[in-house]
CSV table of C-alpha atoms in Angstrom, one decimal:
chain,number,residue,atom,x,y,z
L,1,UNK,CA,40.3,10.7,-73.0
L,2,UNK,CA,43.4,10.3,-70.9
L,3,UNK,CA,43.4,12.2,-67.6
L,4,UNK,CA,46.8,13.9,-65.9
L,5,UNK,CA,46.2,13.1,-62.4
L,6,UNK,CA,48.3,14.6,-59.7
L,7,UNK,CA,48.7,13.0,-56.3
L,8,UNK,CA,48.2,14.2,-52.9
L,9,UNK,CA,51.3,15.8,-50.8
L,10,UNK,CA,52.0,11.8,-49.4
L,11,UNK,CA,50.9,10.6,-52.4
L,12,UNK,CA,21.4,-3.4,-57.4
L,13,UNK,CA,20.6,-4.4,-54.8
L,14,UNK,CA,17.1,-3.6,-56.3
L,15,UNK,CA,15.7,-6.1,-58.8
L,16,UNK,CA,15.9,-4.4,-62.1
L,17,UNK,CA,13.9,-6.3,-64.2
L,18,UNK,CA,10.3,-4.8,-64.6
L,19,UNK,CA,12.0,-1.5,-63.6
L,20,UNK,CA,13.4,-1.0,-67.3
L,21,UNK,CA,11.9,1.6,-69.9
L,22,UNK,CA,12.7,2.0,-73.1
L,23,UNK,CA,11.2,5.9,-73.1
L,24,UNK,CA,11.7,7.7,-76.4
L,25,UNK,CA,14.3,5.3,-77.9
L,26,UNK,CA,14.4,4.6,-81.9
L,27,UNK,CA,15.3,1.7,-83.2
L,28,UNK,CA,19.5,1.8,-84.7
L,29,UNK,CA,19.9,0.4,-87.9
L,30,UNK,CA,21.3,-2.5,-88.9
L,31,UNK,CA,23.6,-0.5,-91.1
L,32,UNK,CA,24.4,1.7,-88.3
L,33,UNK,CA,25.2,-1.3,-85.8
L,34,UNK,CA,27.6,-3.1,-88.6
L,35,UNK,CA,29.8,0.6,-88.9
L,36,UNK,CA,30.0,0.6,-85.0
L,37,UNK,CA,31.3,-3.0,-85.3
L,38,UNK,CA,34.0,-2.2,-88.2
L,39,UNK,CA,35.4,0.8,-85.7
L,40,UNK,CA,36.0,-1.0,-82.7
L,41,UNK,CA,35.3,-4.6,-83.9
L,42,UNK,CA,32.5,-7.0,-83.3
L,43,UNK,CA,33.1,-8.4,-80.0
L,44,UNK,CA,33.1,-4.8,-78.2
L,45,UNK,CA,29.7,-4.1,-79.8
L,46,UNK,CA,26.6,-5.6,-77.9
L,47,UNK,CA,22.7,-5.2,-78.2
L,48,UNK,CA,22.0,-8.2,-76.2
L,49,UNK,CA,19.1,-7.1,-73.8
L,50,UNK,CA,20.4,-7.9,-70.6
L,51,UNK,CA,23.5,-5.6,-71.5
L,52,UNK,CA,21.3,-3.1,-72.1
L,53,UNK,CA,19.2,-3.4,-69.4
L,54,UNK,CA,22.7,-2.9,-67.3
L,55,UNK,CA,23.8,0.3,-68.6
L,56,UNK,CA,20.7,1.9,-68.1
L,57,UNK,CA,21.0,2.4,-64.9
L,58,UNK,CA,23.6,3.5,-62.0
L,59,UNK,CA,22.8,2.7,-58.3
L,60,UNK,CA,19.9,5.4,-57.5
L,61,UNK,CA,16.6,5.0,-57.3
L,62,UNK,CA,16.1,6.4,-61.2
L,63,UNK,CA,14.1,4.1,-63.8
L,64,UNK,CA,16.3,2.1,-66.1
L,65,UNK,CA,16.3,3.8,-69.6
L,66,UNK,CA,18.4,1.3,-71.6
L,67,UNK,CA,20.5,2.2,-74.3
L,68,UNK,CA,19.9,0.8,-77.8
L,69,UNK,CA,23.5,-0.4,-78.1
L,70,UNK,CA,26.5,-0.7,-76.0
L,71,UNK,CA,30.0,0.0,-77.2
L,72,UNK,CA,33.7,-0.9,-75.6
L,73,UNK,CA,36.4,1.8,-77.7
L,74,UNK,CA,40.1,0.4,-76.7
L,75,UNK,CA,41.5,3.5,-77.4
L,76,UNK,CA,41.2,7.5,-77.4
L,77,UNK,CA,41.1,7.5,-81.9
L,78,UNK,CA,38.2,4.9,-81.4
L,79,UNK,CA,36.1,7.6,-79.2
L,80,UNK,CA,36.9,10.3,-81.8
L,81,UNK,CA,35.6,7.9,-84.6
L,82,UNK,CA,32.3,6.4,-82.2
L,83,UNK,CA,31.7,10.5,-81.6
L,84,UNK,CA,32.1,11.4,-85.1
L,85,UNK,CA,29.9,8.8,-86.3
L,86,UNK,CA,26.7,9.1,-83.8
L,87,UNK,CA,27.2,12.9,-84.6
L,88,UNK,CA,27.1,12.9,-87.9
L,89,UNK,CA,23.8,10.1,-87.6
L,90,UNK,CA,22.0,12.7,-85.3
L,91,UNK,CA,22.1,9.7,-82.4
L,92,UNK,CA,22.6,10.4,-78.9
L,93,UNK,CA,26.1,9.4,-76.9
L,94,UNK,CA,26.0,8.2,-73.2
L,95,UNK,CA,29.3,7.4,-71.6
L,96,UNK,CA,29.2,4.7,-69.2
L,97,UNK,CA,32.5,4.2,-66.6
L,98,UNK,CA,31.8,2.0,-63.6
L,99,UNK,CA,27.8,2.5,-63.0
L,100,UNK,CA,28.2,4.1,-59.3
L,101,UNK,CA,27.0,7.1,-59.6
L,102,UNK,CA,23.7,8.0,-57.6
L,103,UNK,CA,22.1,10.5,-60.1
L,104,UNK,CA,21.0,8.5,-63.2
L,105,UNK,CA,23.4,10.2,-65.3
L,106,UNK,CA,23.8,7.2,-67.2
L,107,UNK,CA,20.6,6.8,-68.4
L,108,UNK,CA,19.7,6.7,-72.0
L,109,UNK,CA,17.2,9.0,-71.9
L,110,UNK,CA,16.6,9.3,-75.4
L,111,UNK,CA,18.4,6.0,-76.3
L,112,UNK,CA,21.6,6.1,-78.5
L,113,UNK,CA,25.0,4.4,-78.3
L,114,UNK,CA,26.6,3.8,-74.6
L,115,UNK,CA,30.4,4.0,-74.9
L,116,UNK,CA,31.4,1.8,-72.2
L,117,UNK,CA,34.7,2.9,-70.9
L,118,UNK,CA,36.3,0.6,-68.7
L,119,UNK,CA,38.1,-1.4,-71.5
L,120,UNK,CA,40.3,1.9,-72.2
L,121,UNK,CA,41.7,1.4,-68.0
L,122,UNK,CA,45.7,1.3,-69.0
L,123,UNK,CA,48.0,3.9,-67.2
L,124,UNK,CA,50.2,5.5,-69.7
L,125,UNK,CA,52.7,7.4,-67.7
L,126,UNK,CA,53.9,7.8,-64.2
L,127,UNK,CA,56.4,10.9,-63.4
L,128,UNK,CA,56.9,10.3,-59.5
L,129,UNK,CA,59.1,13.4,-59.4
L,130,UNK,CA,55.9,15.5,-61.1
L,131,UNK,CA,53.7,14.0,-58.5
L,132,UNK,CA,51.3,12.9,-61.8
L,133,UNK,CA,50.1,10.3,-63.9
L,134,UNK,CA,48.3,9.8,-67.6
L,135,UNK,CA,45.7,7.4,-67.4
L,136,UNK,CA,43.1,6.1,-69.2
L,137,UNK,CA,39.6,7.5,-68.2
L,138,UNK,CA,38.5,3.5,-67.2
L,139,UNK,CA,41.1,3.5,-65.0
L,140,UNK,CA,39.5,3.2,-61.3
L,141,UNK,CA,41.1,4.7,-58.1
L,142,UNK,CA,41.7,1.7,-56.6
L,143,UNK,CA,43.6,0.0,-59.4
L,144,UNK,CA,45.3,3.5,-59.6
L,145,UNK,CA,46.6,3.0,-55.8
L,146,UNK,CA,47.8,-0.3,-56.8
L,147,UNK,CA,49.6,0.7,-59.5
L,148,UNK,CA,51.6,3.6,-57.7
L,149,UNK,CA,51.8,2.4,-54.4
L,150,UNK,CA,55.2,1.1,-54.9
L,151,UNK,CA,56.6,5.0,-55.7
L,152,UNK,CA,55.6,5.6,-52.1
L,153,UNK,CA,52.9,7.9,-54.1
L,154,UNK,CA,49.0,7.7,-53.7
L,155,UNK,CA,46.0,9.1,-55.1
L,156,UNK,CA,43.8,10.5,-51.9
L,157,UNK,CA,40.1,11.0,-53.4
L,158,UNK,CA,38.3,8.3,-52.2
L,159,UNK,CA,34.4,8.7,-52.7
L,160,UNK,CA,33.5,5.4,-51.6
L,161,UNK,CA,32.9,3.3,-54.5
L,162,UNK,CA,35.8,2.0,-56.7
L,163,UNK,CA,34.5,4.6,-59.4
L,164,UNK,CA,36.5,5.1,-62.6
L,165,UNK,CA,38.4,7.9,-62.7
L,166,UNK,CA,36.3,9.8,-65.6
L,167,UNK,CA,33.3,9.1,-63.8
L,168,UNK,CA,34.8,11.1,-60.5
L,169,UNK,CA,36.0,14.0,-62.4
L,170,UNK,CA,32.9,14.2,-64.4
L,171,UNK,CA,30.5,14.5,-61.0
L,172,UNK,CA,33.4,16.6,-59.6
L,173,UNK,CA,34.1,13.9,-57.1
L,174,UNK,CA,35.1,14.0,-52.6
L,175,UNK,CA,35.8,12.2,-50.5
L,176,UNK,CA,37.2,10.9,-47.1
L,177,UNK,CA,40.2,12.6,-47.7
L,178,UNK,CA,39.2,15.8,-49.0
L,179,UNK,CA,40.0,18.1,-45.7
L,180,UNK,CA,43.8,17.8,-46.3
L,181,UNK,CA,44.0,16.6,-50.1
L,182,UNK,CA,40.8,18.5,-51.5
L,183,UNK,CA,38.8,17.2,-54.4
L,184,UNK,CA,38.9,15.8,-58.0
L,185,UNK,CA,39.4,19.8,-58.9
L,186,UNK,CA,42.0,20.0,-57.2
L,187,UNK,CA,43.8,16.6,-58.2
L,188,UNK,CA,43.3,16.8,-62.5
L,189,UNK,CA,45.6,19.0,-63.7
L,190,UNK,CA,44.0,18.2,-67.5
L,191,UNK,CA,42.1,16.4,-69.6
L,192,UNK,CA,42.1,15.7,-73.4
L,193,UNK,CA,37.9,15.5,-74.2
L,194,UNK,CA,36.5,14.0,-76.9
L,195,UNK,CA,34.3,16.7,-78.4
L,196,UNK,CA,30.9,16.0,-80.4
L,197,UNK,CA,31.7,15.3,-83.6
L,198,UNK,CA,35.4,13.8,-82.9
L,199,UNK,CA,37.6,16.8,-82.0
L,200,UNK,CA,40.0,16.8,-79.4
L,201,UNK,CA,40.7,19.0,-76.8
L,202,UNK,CA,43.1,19.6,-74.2
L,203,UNK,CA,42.2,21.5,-71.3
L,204,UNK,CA,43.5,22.6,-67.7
L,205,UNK,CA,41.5,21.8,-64.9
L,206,UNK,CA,39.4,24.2,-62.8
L,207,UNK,CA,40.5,26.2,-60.0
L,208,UNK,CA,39.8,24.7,-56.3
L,209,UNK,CA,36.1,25.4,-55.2
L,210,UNK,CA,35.1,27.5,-51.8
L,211,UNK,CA,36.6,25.9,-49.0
L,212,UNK,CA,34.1,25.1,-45.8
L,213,UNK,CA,34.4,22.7,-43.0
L,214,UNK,CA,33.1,20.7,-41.0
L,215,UNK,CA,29.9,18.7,-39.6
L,216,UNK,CA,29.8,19.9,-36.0
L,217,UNK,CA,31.4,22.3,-33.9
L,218,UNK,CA,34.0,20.1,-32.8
L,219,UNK,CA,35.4,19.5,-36.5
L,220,UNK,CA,35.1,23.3,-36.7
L,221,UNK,CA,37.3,23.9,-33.8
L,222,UNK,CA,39.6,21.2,-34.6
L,223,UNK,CA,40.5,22.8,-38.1
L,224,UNK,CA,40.1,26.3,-37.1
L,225,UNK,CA,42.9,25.2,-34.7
L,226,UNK,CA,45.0,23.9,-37.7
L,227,UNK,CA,45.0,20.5,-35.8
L,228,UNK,CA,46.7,18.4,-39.4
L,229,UNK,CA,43.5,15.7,-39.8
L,230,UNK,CA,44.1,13.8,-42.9
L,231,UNK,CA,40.6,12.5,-42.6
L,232,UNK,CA,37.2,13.4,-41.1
L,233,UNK,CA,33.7,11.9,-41.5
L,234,UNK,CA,30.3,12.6,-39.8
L,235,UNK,CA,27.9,9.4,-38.7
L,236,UNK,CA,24.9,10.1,-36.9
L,237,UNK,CA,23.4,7.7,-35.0
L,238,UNK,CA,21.2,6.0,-37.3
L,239,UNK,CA,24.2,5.4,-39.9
L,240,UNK,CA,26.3,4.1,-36.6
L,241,UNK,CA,23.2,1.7,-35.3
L,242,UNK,CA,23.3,0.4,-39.7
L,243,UNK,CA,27.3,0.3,-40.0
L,244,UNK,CA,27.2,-1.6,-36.4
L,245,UNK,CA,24.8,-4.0,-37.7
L,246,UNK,CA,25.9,-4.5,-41.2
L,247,UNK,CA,29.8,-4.6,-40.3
L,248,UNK,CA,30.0,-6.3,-37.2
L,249,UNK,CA,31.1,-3.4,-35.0
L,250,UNK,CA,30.4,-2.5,-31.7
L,251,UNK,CA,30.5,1.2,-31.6
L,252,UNK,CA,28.4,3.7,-29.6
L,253,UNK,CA,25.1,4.9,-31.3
L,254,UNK,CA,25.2,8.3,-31.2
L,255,UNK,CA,26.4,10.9,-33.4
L,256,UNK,CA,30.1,10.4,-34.3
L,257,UNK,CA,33.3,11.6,-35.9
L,258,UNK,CA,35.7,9.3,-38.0
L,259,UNK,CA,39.7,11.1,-37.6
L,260,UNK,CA,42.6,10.4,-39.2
L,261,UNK,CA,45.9,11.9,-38.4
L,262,UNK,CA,49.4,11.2,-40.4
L,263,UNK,CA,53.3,12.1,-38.5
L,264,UNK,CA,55.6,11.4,-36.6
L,265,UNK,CA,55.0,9.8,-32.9
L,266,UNK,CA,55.5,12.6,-31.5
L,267,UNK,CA,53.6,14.9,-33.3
L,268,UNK,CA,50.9,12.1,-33.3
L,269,UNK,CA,50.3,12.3,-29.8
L,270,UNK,CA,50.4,16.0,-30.2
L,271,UNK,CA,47.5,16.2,-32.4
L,272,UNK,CA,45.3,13.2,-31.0
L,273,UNK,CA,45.9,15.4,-27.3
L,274,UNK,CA,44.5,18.9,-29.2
L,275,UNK,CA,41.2,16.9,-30.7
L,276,UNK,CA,40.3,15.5,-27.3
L,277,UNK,CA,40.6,18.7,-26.0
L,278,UNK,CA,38.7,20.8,-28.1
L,279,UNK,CA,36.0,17.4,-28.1
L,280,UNK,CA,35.7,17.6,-24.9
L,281,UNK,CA,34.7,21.3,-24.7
L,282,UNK,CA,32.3,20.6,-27.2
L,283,UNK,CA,30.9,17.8,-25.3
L,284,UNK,CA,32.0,14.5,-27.0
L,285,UNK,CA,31.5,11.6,-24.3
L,286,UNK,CA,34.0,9.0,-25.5
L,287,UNK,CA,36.9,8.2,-27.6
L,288,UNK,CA,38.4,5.3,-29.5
L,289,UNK,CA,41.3,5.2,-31.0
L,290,UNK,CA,42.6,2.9,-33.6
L,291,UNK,CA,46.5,2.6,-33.9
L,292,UNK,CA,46.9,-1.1,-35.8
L,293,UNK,CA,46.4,-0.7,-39.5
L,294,UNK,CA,43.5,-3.8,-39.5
L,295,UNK,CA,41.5,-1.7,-37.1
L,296,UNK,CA,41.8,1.4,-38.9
L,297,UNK,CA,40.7,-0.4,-42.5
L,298,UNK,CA,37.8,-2.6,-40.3
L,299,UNK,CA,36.6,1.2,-39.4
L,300,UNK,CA,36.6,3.0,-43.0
L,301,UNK,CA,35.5,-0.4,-44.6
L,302,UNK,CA,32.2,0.2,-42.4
L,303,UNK,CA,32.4,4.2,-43.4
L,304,UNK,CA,32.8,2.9,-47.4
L,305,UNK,CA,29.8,0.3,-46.9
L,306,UNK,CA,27.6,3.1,-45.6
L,307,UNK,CA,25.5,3.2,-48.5
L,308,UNK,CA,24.7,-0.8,-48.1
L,309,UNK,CA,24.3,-1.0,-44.6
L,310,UNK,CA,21.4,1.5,-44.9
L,311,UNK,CA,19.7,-0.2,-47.5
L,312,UNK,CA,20.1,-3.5,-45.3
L,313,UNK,CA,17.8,-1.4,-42.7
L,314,UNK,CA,14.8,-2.0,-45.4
L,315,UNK,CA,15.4,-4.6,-48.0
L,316,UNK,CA,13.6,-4.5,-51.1
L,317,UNK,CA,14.2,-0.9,-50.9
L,318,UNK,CA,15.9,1.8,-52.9
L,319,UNK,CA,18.5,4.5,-51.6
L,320,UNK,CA,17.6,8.2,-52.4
L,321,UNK,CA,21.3,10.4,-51.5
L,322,UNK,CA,21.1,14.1,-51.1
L,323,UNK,CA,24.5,15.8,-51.1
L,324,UNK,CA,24.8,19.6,-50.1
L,325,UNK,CA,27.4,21.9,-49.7
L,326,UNK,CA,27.3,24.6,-47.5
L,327,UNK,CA,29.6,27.2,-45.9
L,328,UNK,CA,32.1,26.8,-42.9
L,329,UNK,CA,29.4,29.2,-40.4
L,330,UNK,CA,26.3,26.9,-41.7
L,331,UNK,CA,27.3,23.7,-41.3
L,332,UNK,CA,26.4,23.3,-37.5
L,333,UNK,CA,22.6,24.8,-38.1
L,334,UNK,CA,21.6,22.9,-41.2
L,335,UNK,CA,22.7,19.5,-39.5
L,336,UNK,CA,20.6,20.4,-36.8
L,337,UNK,CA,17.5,21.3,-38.8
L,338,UNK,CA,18.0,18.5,-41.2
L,339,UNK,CA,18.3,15.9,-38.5
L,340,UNK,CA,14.7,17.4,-37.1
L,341,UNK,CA,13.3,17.5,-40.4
L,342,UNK,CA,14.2,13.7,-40.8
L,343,UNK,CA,12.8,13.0,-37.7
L,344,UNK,CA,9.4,14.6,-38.6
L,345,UNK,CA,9.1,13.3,-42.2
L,346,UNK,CA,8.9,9.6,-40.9
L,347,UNK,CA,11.6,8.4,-43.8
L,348,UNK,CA,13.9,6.5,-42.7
L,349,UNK,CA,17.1,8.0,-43.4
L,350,UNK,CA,20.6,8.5,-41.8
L,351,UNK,CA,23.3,11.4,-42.2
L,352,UNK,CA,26.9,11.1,-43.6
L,353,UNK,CA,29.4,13.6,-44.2
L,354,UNK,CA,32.6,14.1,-46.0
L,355,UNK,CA,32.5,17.0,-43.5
L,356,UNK,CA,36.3,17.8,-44.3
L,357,UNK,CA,34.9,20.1,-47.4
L,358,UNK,CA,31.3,20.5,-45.8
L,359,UNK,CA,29.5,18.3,-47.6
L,360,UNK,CA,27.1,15.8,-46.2
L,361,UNK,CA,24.4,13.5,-47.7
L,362,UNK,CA,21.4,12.3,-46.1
L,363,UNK,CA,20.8,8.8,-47.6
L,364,UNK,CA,17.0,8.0,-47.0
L,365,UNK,CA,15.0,5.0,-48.0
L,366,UNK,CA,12.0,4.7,-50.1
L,367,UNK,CA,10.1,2.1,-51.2
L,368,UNK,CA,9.8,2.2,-55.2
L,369,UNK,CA,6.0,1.1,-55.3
L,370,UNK,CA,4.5,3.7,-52.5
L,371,UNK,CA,4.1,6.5,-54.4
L,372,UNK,CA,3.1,8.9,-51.4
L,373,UNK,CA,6.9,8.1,-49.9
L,374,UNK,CA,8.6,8.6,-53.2
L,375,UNK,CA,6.7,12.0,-52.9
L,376,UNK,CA,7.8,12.5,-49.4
L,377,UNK,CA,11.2,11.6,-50.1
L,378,UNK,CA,11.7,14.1,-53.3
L,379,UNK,CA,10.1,17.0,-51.2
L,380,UNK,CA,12.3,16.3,-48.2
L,381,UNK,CA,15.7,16.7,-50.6
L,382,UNK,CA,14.1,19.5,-52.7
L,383,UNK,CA,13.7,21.5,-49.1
L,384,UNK,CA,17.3,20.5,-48.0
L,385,UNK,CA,18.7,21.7,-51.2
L,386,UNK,CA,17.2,25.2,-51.0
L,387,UNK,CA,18.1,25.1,-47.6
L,388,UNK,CA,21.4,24.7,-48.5
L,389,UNK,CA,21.1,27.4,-51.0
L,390,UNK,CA,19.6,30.0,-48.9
L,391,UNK,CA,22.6,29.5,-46.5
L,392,UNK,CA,24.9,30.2,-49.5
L,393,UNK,CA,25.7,26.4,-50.1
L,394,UNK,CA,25.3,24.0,-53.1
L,395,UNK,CA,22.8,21.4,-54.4
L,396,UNK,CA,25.7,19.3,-55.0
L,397,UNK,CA,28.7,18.6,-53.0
L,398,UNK,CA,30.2,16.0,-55.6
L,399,UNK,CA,27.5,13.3,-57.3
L,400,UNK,CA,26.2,15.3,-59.6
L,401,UNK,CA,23.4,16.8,-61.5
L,402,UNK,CA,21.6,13.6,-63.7
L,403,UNK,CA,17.9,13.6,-63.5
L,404,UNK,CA,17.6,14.7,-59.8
L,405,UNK,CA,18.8,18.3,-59.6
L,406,UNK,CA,18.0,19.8,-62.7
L,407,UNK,CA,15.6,22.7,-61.0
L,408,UNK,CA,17.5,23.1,-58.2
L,409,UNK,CA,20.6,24.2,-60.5
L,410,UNK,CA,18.5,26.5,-62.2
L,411,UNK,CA,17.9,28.0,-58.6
L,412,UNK,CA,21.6,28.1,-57.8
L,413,UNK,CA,23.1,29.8,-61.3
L,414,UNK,CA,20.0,32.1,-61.8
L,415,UNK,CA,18.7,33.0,-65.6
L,416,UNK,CA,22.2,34.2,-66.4
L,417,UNK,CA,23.8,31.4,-65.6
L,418,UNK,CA,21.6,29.0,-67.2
L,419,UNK,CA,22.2,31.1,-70.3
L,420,UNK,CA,25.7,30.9,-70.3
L,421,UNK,CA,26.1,27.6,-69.9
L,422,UNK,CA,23.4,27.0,-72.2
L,423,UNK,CA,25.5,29.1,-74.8
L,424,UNK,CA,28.3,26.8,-74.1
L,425,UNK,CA,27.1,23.5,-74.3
L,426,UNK,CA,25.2,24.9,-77.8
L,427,UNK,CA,28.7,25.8,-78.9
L,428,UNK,CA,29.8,22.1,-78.1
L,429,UNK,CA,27.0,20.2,-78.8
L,430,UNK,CA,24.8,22.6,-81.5
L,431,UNK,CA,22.6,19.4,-81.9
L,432,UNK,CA,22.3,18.1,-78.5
L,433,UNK,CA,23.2,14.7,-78.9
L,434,UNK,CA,25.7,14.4,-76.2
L,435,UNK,CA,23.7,12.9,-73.2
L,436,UNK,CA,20.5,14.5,-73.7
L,437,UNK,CA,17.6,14.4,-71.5
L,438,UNK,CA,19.9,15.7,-68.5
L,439,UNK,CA,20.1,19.7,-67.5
L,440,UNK,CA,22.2,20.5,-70.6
């Protein structure tokens, strides 16, 4: 399960006990357990409760659904054998990287065997004339960075969270880099996948996905006018009143755009003179520029803790993420609905963008006992996500189907769609054994 990687051009919070349930989940046999234990040996096997209880959920507001036993595989021959064996047994398969994601993909819906992948985080080859590495899918992106950062090489997606790198390329993961260095799709050149029942395959990565823009007319102007921005991000002004208050900065509250330009000094002062420019037409009221490296990592530390210092707003409660995708032409008119749709709804929510590729998630709060918010909340991203559709967008930008989104794919693919992918995943999976409970 090794991922070829190519660089960029420059290369709970919530409580979870009493939220746990153990659903449909049958009871592995003792038998079963002992064979697990003779493939990857007994101390990477665990059915200790509280281990479960951790790896049956991610960060969203989804109900823990435990596994009924947790595996750690060293190697790619050890996933091939765990496969073949819960195959063969009829018992469902749930891979497990870093817990980020925001979807409850990880969530043993119908119990099985977790395989826990972040023992299997070597890097196996770097070729800095190839601009690409082998990895291991544990492998995170910051330990990645680490790793290469003496080749003068980097990776550039950067969702956030230190996610493992199977776990990006499995939601299809941004980033605050993606305007100039695109997406997971356009950074894995291939993958070797473990199929059900222990084959191996080898496959090219997909082609790069529609490209769109930004979150307001000034980003739109800015890379209509080919102005080089390495990075962009949009903050309205609930998200900069939270990232103020949870990271110690003193930054205007009002809607806001996070740039980053790479050059020369000259051509530096070239660009950062062309953004003011168009900003100003636009109507932007003040500027701040950070030149010293420690301000510049002080401002996209507060962009990465985003997702915290929202939750900080409420404590005690959960974080519901929405994450559309719309077209270049769009962007500007569903910010401006979804910001009065907010406003009506009474949620308390704030707006984030990785507006480089035109994605932007609200990040709203809910409370997990009030049953009329929770109700509120999921209507409120249901009618953002068709919004996005009717303008010719996405459901998903990057996190994901998991639990969340499974009619609002169905809206976006159509019957034919659903079909094929159906007759895919039946040619894969014929049992469907390999995460079940999720759209596929």
């Amino acid at each position: 399960m090794a991922s070829l990687l190519r660089a960029a051009v420059t290369w709970g919070l919530f409580p979870w006990r009493g939220y746990c349930s153990r659903g449909t989940q049958g009871k592995l046999s003792t038998d079963f357990v002992e064979t697990l234990k003779a493939v990857v040996g007994s101390p990477h096997v665990s059915t200790a409760a509280s281990v479960l209880e951790q790896h049956g959920h991610d960060e969203s507001m989804h109900r823990c659904q435990p596994p009924d036993v947790v595996v750690w595989p060293q190697n790619v021959e050890q996933v091939s054998q765990l496969a073949a064996l819960c195959y063969g047994q009829n018992v469902p398969i749930i891979p497990f990287g870093t817990g980020t994601g925001l979807e409850g993909g990880v969530c043993a819906v119908q119990g099985g065997v977790c395989i826990n992948l972040t023992h299997m985080d070597r890097i196996l080859e770097l070729n800095p004339e190839d601009f690409s590495v082998v990895v291991e899918p544990g492998v995170t992106r910051k330990a990645l960075n680490t790793y290469v950062r003496d080749s003068g090489l980097w990776f550039p997606v950067d969702p956030g969270a230190d996610a493992s790198l199977c776990g990006m390329a499995a939601t299809g993961a941004s980033g605050t880099n993606t305007v100039r260095y695109g997406t997971m799709r356009d950074n894995v050149l291939n993958l070797e996948v473990v199929l059900p029942g222990g084959r191996l395959l080898h496959t090219a990565g997909q082609s790069r996905h529609f490209r769109v823009q930004a979150a307001v007319d000034s980003t739109i102007h800015i890379l209509q006018a080919a102005v080089p921005v390495a990075r962009i991000e949009f903050l309205d002004d609930v998200m900069m009143d939270a990232c103020n208050k949870y990271s110690n900065l003193n930054c205007s509250v009002a809607p806001t755009l996070f740039l980053e330009f790479h050059g020369s000094e000259q051509a530096l002062a070239e660009q950062l003179q062309r953004t003011e420019e168009i900003a100003l037409y636009n109507g932007a009221s003040h500027f701040s520029w950070a030149k010293e490296a420690e301000q510049r990592s002080q401002l996209w530390a507060a962009r990465h803790n985003a997702w915290y210092a929202i939750l900080a707003l409420r404590p005690g409660c959960k974080g519901y993420a929405t994450d559309v995708c719309v077209p270049i032409s769009r962007l500007p008119e569903i910010l401006v609905q979804t910001k009065e749709d907010l406003k009506a709804s009474g949620i308390t929510g704030a707006i984030v963008g990785h507006v480089g590729d035109g994605n932007f998630h609200c990040l709203l709060l809910v409370d997990p006992e009030d049953a009329d918010e929770i109700h509120r909340v999921k209507a409120f991203a249901h009618q953002l996500g068709r919004r996005a559709l009717a303008l010719r967008g996405t459901c998903t930008g990057e996190h994901g189907i998991g639990l969340g989104k499974r009619q609002l794919l169905q809206e976006e693919v159509g019957t034919v769609g659903m079909e094929t992918m159906w007759q895919l995943k039946a040619t894969l999976d014929p049992r469907g054994l390999m995460n079940p409970g999720k759209m596929l």
